[in-house]
Coordinates of N, CA and C in Angstrom, one line a residue:
X291 N 31.1 201.1 85.4 CA 31.5 202.2 86.1 C 32.5 201.9 87.2
X292 N 32.2 200.8 87.9 CA 33.1 200.4 89.0 C 34.4 200.0 88.5
X293 N 34.5 199.3 87.3 CA 35.7 198.8 86.8 C 36.6 200.0 86.3
X294 N 35.9 201.1 85.8 CA 36.6 202.3 85.4 C 37.3 203.0 86.6
X295 N 36.6 203.0 87.7 CA 37.2 203.6 88.9 C 38.4 202.8 89.4
X296 N 38.2 201.5 89.4 CA 39.3 200.6 89.8 C 40.5 200.8 88.9
X297 N 40.3 200.9 87.6 CA 41.3 201.1 86.6 C 42.0 202.4 86.9
X298 N 41.2 203.5 87.2 CA 41.8 204.8 87.4 C 42.6 204.8 88.7
X299 N 42.2 204.2 89.7 CA 42.9 204.1 91.0 C 44.2 203.3 90.8
X300 N 44.1 202.2 90.1 CA 45.3 201.4 89.8 C 46.3 202.2 89.0
X301 N 45.9 202.9 88.0 CA 46.8 203.8 87.2 C 47.4 204.8 88.1
X302 N 46.7 205.5 88.9 CA 47.2 206.5 89.8 C 48.2 205.9 90.8
X303 N 47.9 204.7 91.3 CA 48.8 204.1 92.2 C 50.1 203.7 91.5
X304 N 50.0 203.2 90.3 CA 51.1 202.9 89.5 C 52.0 204.1 89.2
X305 N 51.3 205.2 88.9 CA 52.0 206.5 88.7 C 52.8 206.9 89.9
X306 N 52.2 206.8 91.1 CA 52.8 207.3 92.3 C 54.0 206.4 92.6
X307 N 53.8 205.1 92.5 CA 54.9 204.1 92.8 C 56.1 204.4 91.8
X308 N 55.7 204.6 90.5 CA 56.7 204.8 89.5 C 57.5 206.1 89.7
X309 N 56.8 207.1 90.1 CA 57.6 208.4 90.4 C 58.5 208.2 91.6
X310 N 57.9 207.5 92.6 CA 58.8 207.3 93.8 C 60.0 206.5 93.5
X311 N 59.8 205.5 92.7 CA 61.0 204.6 92.3 C 62.0 205.4 91.4
X312 N 61.5 206.2 90.5 CA 62.3 207.1 89.6 C 63.1 208.0 90.5
X313 N 62.5 208.6 91.5 CA 63.2 209.6 92.4 C 64.3 208.9 93.1
X314 N 64.1 207.7 93.6 CA 65.1 207.0 94.3 C 66.3 206.6 93.4
X315 N 66.0 206.2 92.2 CA 67.0 205.9 91.2 C 67.8 207.1 90.9
X316 N 67.2 208.3 90.7 CA 67.8 209.5 90.4 C 68.8 210.0 91.5
X317 N 68.3 209.8 92.7 CA 69.1 210.2 93.9 C 70.4 209.3 93.9
X318 N 70.2 208.0 93.7 CA 71.4 207.1 93.7 C 72.4 207.5 92.6
X319 N 71.8 207.8 91.4 CA 72.7 208.2 90.3 C 73.4 209.4 90.6
X320 N 72.7 210.4 91.2 CA 73.3 211.7 91.5 C 74.5 211.5 92.5
X321 N 74.2 210.7 93.5 CA 75.2 210.4 94.5 C 76.4 209.7 93.9
X322 N 76.2 208.8 93.0 CA 77.3 208.1 92.4 C 78.1 209.1 91.5
X323 N 77.4 209.9 90.8 CA 78.1 210.9 90.0 C 78.9 211.9 90.8
X324 N 78.4 212.3 92.0 CA 79.1 213.2 92.9 C 80.4 212.5 93.4
X325 N 80.2 211.2 93.8 CA 81.4 210.5 94.3 C 82.4 210.4 93.2
X326 N 82.0 210.0 92.0 CA 83.0 209.9 90.9 C 83.7 211.2 90.6
X327 N 83.0 212.3 90.7 CA 83.5 213.6 90.4 C 84.6 213.9 91.5
X328 N 84.3 213.8 92.8 CA 85.2 214.1 93.8 C 86.4 213.1 93.8
X329 N 86.2 211.9 93.5 CA 87.3 210.9 93.5 C 88.2 211.3 92.3
X330 N 87.7 211.7 91.2 CA 88.6 212.1 90.1 C 89.3 213.4 90.4
X331 N 88.6 214.3 91.1 CA 89.3 215.6 91.5 C 90.4 215.3 92.5
X332 N 90.1 214.4 93.4 CA 91.1 214.1 94.4 C 92.4 213.5 93.7
X333 N 92.3 212.5 92.9 CA 93.5 211.9 92.3 C 94.2 212.9 91.4
X334 N 93.4 213.8 90.7 CA 94.1 214.8 90.0 C 94.9 215.8 90.8
X335 N 94.3 216.2 92.0 CA 95.0 217.0 92.9 C 96.2 216.3 93.5
X336 N 96.1 215.0 93.7 CA 97.3 214.2 94.2 C 98.4 214.3 93.2
X337 N 98.1 214.1 91.9 CA 99.2 214.1 90.9 C 99.8 215.5 90.8
X338 N 99.0 216.5 90.9 CA 99.5 217.9 90.8 C 100.5 218.1 92.0
X339 N 100.1 217.8 93.2 CA 100.9 218.0 94.3 C 102.2 217.1 94.2
X340 N 102.0 215.9 93.8 CA 103.2 215.0 93.7 C 104.2 215.5 92.8
X341 N 103.7 216.0 91.6 CA 104.7 216.6 90.6 C 105.3 217.9 91.1
X342 N 104.6 218.7 91.9 CA 105.2 219.9 92.5 C 106.3 219.6 93.5
X343 N 106.1 218.5 94.3 CA 107.1 218.1 95.2 C 108.3 217.4 94.5
X344 N 108.0 216.8 93.3 CA 109.1 216.3 92.5 C 110.0 217.4 92.0
X345 N 109.4 218.5 91.5 CA 110.2 219.6 91.1 C 111.0 220.2 92.2
X346 N 110.5 220.2 93.4 CA 111.2 220.7 94.5 C 112.3 219.8 94.9
X347 N 112.0 218.5 94.9 CA 113.0 217.5 95.3 C 114.3 217.5 94.4
X348 N 114.1 217.8 93.2 CA 115.2 217.8 92.2 C 116.1 219.0 92.3
X349 N 115.7 220.0 93.1 CA 116.5 221.2 93.3 C 117.4 221.2 94.5
X350 N 118.4 222.0 94.5 CA 119.3 222.1 95.7 C 118.5 222.8 96.8
X351 N 118.5 222.3 98.0 CA 117.8 223.0 99.1 C 118.3 224.4 99.4
X352 N 117.5 225.2 99.9 CA 117.8 226.5 100.4 C 118.4 227.4 99.3
X353 N 117.8 227.3 98.2 CA 118.1 228.2 97.1 C 116.9 229.0 96.7
X354 N 117.0 230.1 96.0 CA 115.8 230.9 95.6 C 114.9 230.0 94.8
X355 N 115.5 229.2 93.9 CA 114.6 228.3 93.1 C 113.8 227.3 93.9
X356 N 114.5 226.7 95.0 CA 113.8 225.8 95.8 C 112.7 226.5 96.6
X357 N 112.9 227.7 97.1 CA 111.9 228.4 97.8 C 110.7 228.7 96.9
X358 N 111.0 229.1 95.7 CA 109.9 229.3 94.7 C 109.1 228.0 94.5
X359 N 109.8 226.9 94.3 CA 109.2 225.6 94.0 C 108.3 225.2 95.2
X360 N 108.8 225.5 96.4 CA 108.1 225.1 97.6 C 106.8 226.0 97.7
X361 N 106.9 227.2 97.4 CA 105.7 228.1 97.4 C 104.7 227.6 96.4
X362 N 105.1 227.2 95.2 CA 104.2 226.7 94.2 C 103.5 225.4 94.7
X363 N 104.3 224.5 95.3 CA 103.8 223.2 95.8 C 102.8 223.5 96.9
X364 N 103.1 224.4 97.8 CA 102.1 224.7 98.9 C 100.9 225.3 98.3
X365 N 101.0 226.1 97.3 CA 99.8 226.7 96.7 C 98.9 225.6 96.1
X366 N 99.5 224.6 95.5 CA 98.7 223.4 95.0 C 98.1 222.6 96.1
X367 N 98.8 222.7 97.3 CA 98.3 222.0 98.5 C 96.9 222.4 98.9
X368 N 96.5 223.7 98.5 CA 95.2 224.2 98.9 C 94.2 223.3 98.1
X369 N 94.4 223.2 96.8 CA 93.4 222.4 96.0 C 93.4 220.9 96.5
X370 N 94.6 220.4 96.8 CA 94.6 219.0 97.4 C 93.8 218.9 98.6
X371 N 94.0 219.9 99.6 CA 93.2 219.8 100.8 C 91.7 220.0 100.5
X372 N 91.3 220.8 99.6 CA 89.9 220.9 99.2 C 89.3 219.6 98.7
X373 N 90.1 218.9 97.9 CA 89.7 217.6 97.4 C 89.6 216.6 98.5
X374 N 90.4 216.6 99.5 CA 90.3 215.7 100.6 C 89.0 216.0 101.3
X375 N 88.7 217.2 101.6 CA 87.4 217.5 102.3 C 86.2 217.1 101.4
X376 N 86.3 217.3 100.1 CA 85.2 216.9 99.2 C 84.9 215.4 99.3
X377 N 86.0 214.6 99.4 CA 85.8 213.2 99.6 C 85.2 212.9 100.9
X378 N 85.6 213.6 102.0 CA 85.0 213.4 103.3 C 83.5 213.6 103.2
X379 N 83.1 214.6 102.5 CA 81.6 215.0 102.4 C 80.9 214.0 101.5
X380 N 81.4 213.5 100.4 CA 80.7 212.7 99.4 C 81.1 211.3 99.4
X381 N 82.2 210.9 99.9 CA 82.8 209.6 99.7 C 82.2 208.6 100.8
X382 N 82.4 207.3 100.5 CA 82.1 206.3 101.4 C 83.1 206.3 102.6
X383 N 82.8 205.6 103.7 CA 83.8 205.5 104.8 C 85.1 204.9 104.4
X384 N 85.0 203.8 103.5 CA 86.2 203.1 103.1 C 87.1 204.0 102.3
X385 N 86.5 204.8 101.4 CA 87.3 205.7 100.5 C 87.8 206.9 101.4
X386 N 87.1 207.4 102.3 CA 87.5 208.5 103.2 C 88.8 208.0 104.0
X387 N 88.8 206.7 104.4 CA 89.9 206.2 105.1 C 91.1 206.1 104.2
X388 N 90.9 205.7 103.0 CA 92.0 205.6 102.0 C 92.6 207.0 101.7
X389 N 91.7 208.0 101.6 CA 92.1 209.4 101.3 C 93.0 209.9 102.5
X390 N 92.6 209.5 103.7 CA 93.4 209.9 104.9 C 94.8 209.4 104.8
X391 N 95.0 208.2 104.3 CA 96.3 207.6 104.2 C 97.1 208.3 103.1
X392 N 96.5 208.7 102.0 CA 97.2 209.4 101.0 C 97.5 210.8 101.5
X393 N 96.6 211.4 102.2 CA 96.9 212.8 102.8 C 98.1 212.7 103.7
X394 N 98.2 211.7 104.6 CA 99.3 211.6 105.4 C 100.6 211.5 104.7
X395 N 100.6 210.7 103.6 CA 101.8 210.5 102.8 C 102.2 211.7 102.0
X396 N 101.2 212.4 101.5 CA 101.5 213.7 100.8 C 102.1 214.7 101.7
X397 N 101.6 214.8 102.9 CA 102.2 215.7 103.9 C 103.7 215.3 104.2
X398 N 104.0 214.1 104.2 CA 105.4 213.6 104.4 C 106.2 214.0 103.2
X399 N 105.7 214.0 102.0 CA 106.4 214.4 100.8 C 106.9 215.8 100.9
X400 N 106.1 216.7 101.5 CA 106.4 218.1 101.6 C 107.7 218.2 102.4
X401 N 107.9 217.4 103.4 CA 109.1 217.5 104.3 C 110.2 216.8 103.6
X402 N 110.0 215.6 103.0 CA 111.1 214.8 102.4 C 111.7 215.6 101.2
X403 N 110.8 216.2 100.4 CA 111.3 216.9 99.2 C 112.3 218.0 99.5
X404 N 112.2 218.6 100.8 CA 113.1 219.7 101.2 C 114.4 219.2 101.8
X405 N 114.6 217.9 102.1 CA 115.7 217.5 102.8 C 117.0 217.6 102.0
X406 N 117.0 217.2 100.7 CA 118.2 217.2 100.0 C 117.8 217.3 98.5
X407 N 118.9 217.4 97.7 CA 118.6 217.3 96.2 C 118.7 215.8 95.8
X408 N 117.6 215.4 95.3 CA 117.4 214.0 94.9 C 117.8 213.8 93.5
X409 N 118.3 212.6 93.2 CA 118.3 212.2 91.8 C 116.9 211.7 91.5
X410 N 116.6 211.5 90.2 CA 115.3 211.0 89.8 C 115.0 209.6 90.4
X411 N 115.9 208.7 90.4 CA 115.7 207.4 91.0 C 115.5 207.5 92.5
X412 N 116.3 208.3 93.2 CA 116.2 208.5 94.6 C 114.8 209.1 95.0
X413 N 114.3 210.0 94.1 CA 113.0 210.6 94.4 C 111.9 209.5 94.2
X414 N 112.0 208.7 93.2 CA 111.0 207.6 92.9 C 110.9 206.7 94.2
X415 N 112.0 206.4 94.8 CA 112.0 205.6 96.0 C 111.4 206.4 97.2
X416 N 111.8 207.6 97.3 CA 111.3 208.5 98.4 C 109.8 208.7 98.4
X417 N 109.3 208.8 97.2 CA 107.8 209.0 97.0 C 107.0 207.7 97.0
X418 N 107.6 206.6 97.1 CA 106.9 205.3 96.9 C 105.8 205.1 98.0
X419 N 106.0 205.5 99.3 CA 104.9 205.3 100.2 C 103.6 206.1 99.8
X420 N 103.8 207.3 99.2 CA 102.6 208.0 98.7 C 102.0 207.3 97.5
X421 N 102.8 206.8 96.6 CA 102.3 206.1 95.5 C 101.5 204.8 95.9
X422 N 102.0 204.1 96.9 CA 101.3 202.9 97.4 C 100.0 203.3 98.0
X423 N 100.0 204.4 98.7 CA 98.7 204.9 99.3 C 97.7 205.3 98.2
X424 N 98.2 205.9 97.1 CA 97.3 206.3 96.0 C 96.8 205.0 95.3
X425 N 97.7 204.0 95.1 CA 97.2 202.7 94.5 C 96.1 202.2 95.4
X426 N 96.2 202.2 96.7 CA 95.2 201.6 97.6 C 93.9 202.5 97.4
X427 N 94.0 203.8 97.3 CA 92.9 204.6 97.1 C 92.1 204.2 95.8
X428 N 92.8 204.0 94.8 CA 92.2 203.7 93.5 C 91.5 202.3 93.6
X429 N 92.1 201.4 94.3 CA 91.5 200.1 94.4 C 90.2 200.2 95.3
X430 N 90.3 200.9 96.3 CA 89.1 201.1 97.2 C 88.0 201.8 96.4
X431 N 88.3 202.8 95.7 CA 87.3 203.5 94.9 C 86.7 202.6 93.9
X432 N 87.4 201.8 93.2 CA 86.9 200.8 92.2 C 85.9 199.9 92.9
X433 N 86.2 199.4 94.1 CA 85.3 198.6 94.9 C 84.1 199.4 95.3
X434 N 84.2 200.6 95.7 CA 83.1 201.5 96.1 C 82.1 201.7 95.0
X435 N 82.6 201.8 93.8 CA 81.8 202.1 92.6 C 81.3 200.8 91.9
X436 N 81.7 199.6 92.5 CA 81.2 198.4 91.9 C 81.9 198.0 90.7
X437 N 83.1 198.5 90.5 CA 83.9 198.2 89.3 C 84.7 197.0 89.5
X438 N 85.1 196.2 88.5 CA 85.9 195.0 88.7 C 87.3 195.4 89.2
X439 N 87.9 194.5 89.9 CA 89.3 194.6 90.4 C 90.2 194.7 89.2
X440 N 91.2 195.6 89.3 CA 92.3 195.6 88.3 C 93.6 195.8 89.1
X441 N 94.7 195.4 88.5 CA 96.0 195.6 89.1 C 96.4 197.1 88.9
X442 N 96.5 197.8 89.9 CA 96.9 199.2 89.8 C 98.4 199.4 90.3
X443 N 99.2 199.9 89.5 CA 100.6 200.1 89.8 C 101.1 201.5 89.4
X444 N 101.2 202.3 90.4 CA 101.7 203.7 90.2 C 103.2 203.7 90.6
X445 N 103.6 202.9 91.5 CA 104.9 202.9 92.0 C 105.7 201.8 91.4
X446 N 106.5 202.1 90.4 CA 107.3 201.2 89.7 C 108.6 200.9 90.5
X447 N 109.1 199.7 90.4 CA 110.4 199.4 91.1 C 111.5 200.3 90.6
X448 N 112.5 200.6 91.4 CA 113.6 201.4 91.0 C 114.3 200.8 89.8
X449 N 114.8 201.6 89.0 CA 115.6 201.0 87.8 C 117.0 200.6 88.3
X450 N 117.3 199.4 87.9 CA 118.7 198.9 88.3 C 119.7 199.4 87.3
X451 N 120.6 200.3 87.7 CA 121.5 200.9 86.8 C 122.5 199.9 86.1
X452 N 122.7 198.8 86.8 CA 123.6 197.8 86.3 C 122.9 196.4 86.1
X453 N 122.1 196.3 85.1 CA 121.3 195.1 85.0 C 122.3 193.8 84.9
X454 N 121.8 192.8 85.5 CA 122.6 191.6 85.4 C 122.3 190.8 84.2
X455 N 123.3 190.3 83.5 CA 123.1 189.5 82.3 C 123.0 188.0 82.8
X456 N 122.1 187.3 82.3 CA 122.0 185.9 82.6 C 123.0 185.1 81.8
X457 N 123.6 184.2 82.5 CA 124.6 183.4 81.8 C 123.9 182.5 80.8
X458 N 124.5 182.4 79.6 CA 123.9 181.5 78.6 C 124.2 180.1 79.1
X459 N 123.1 179.2 79.0 CA 123.3 177.8 79.4 C 123.3 176.9 78.2

């Protein structure tokens, strides 16, 4: 009888410890899923805003078309700002700091895109600080999620319109 009671108590203790452990694992999994979701939403909102500013930058300033493009870009800025706040709520401190840098650079893009009509190559150069900040964000996120390091390159060097030919030796 005594061995049956010990076995029952041991089984109950095992059940309690198992449920506690499962709960902790589920909470961690949920937190990781939330982080991944907001990180993905953030980078998606970044690309949407970046492309809206590109459309604006390729237009002549102070035209009806540029005013309309600016309005569209600012409307997308709402989703971008919401994604920034979501990262502040769910992200790690290092990712929140990286998001802050991207946010600063995207805000600069809004001003830079309105300065003049850019060529495609000029715009690629003008947006490069934002691209570098986004690259850093992705690298920090990968570290935060325990993923291996990879080379992230969103900002490609400007195209050389007159490539130099190497002399044959």
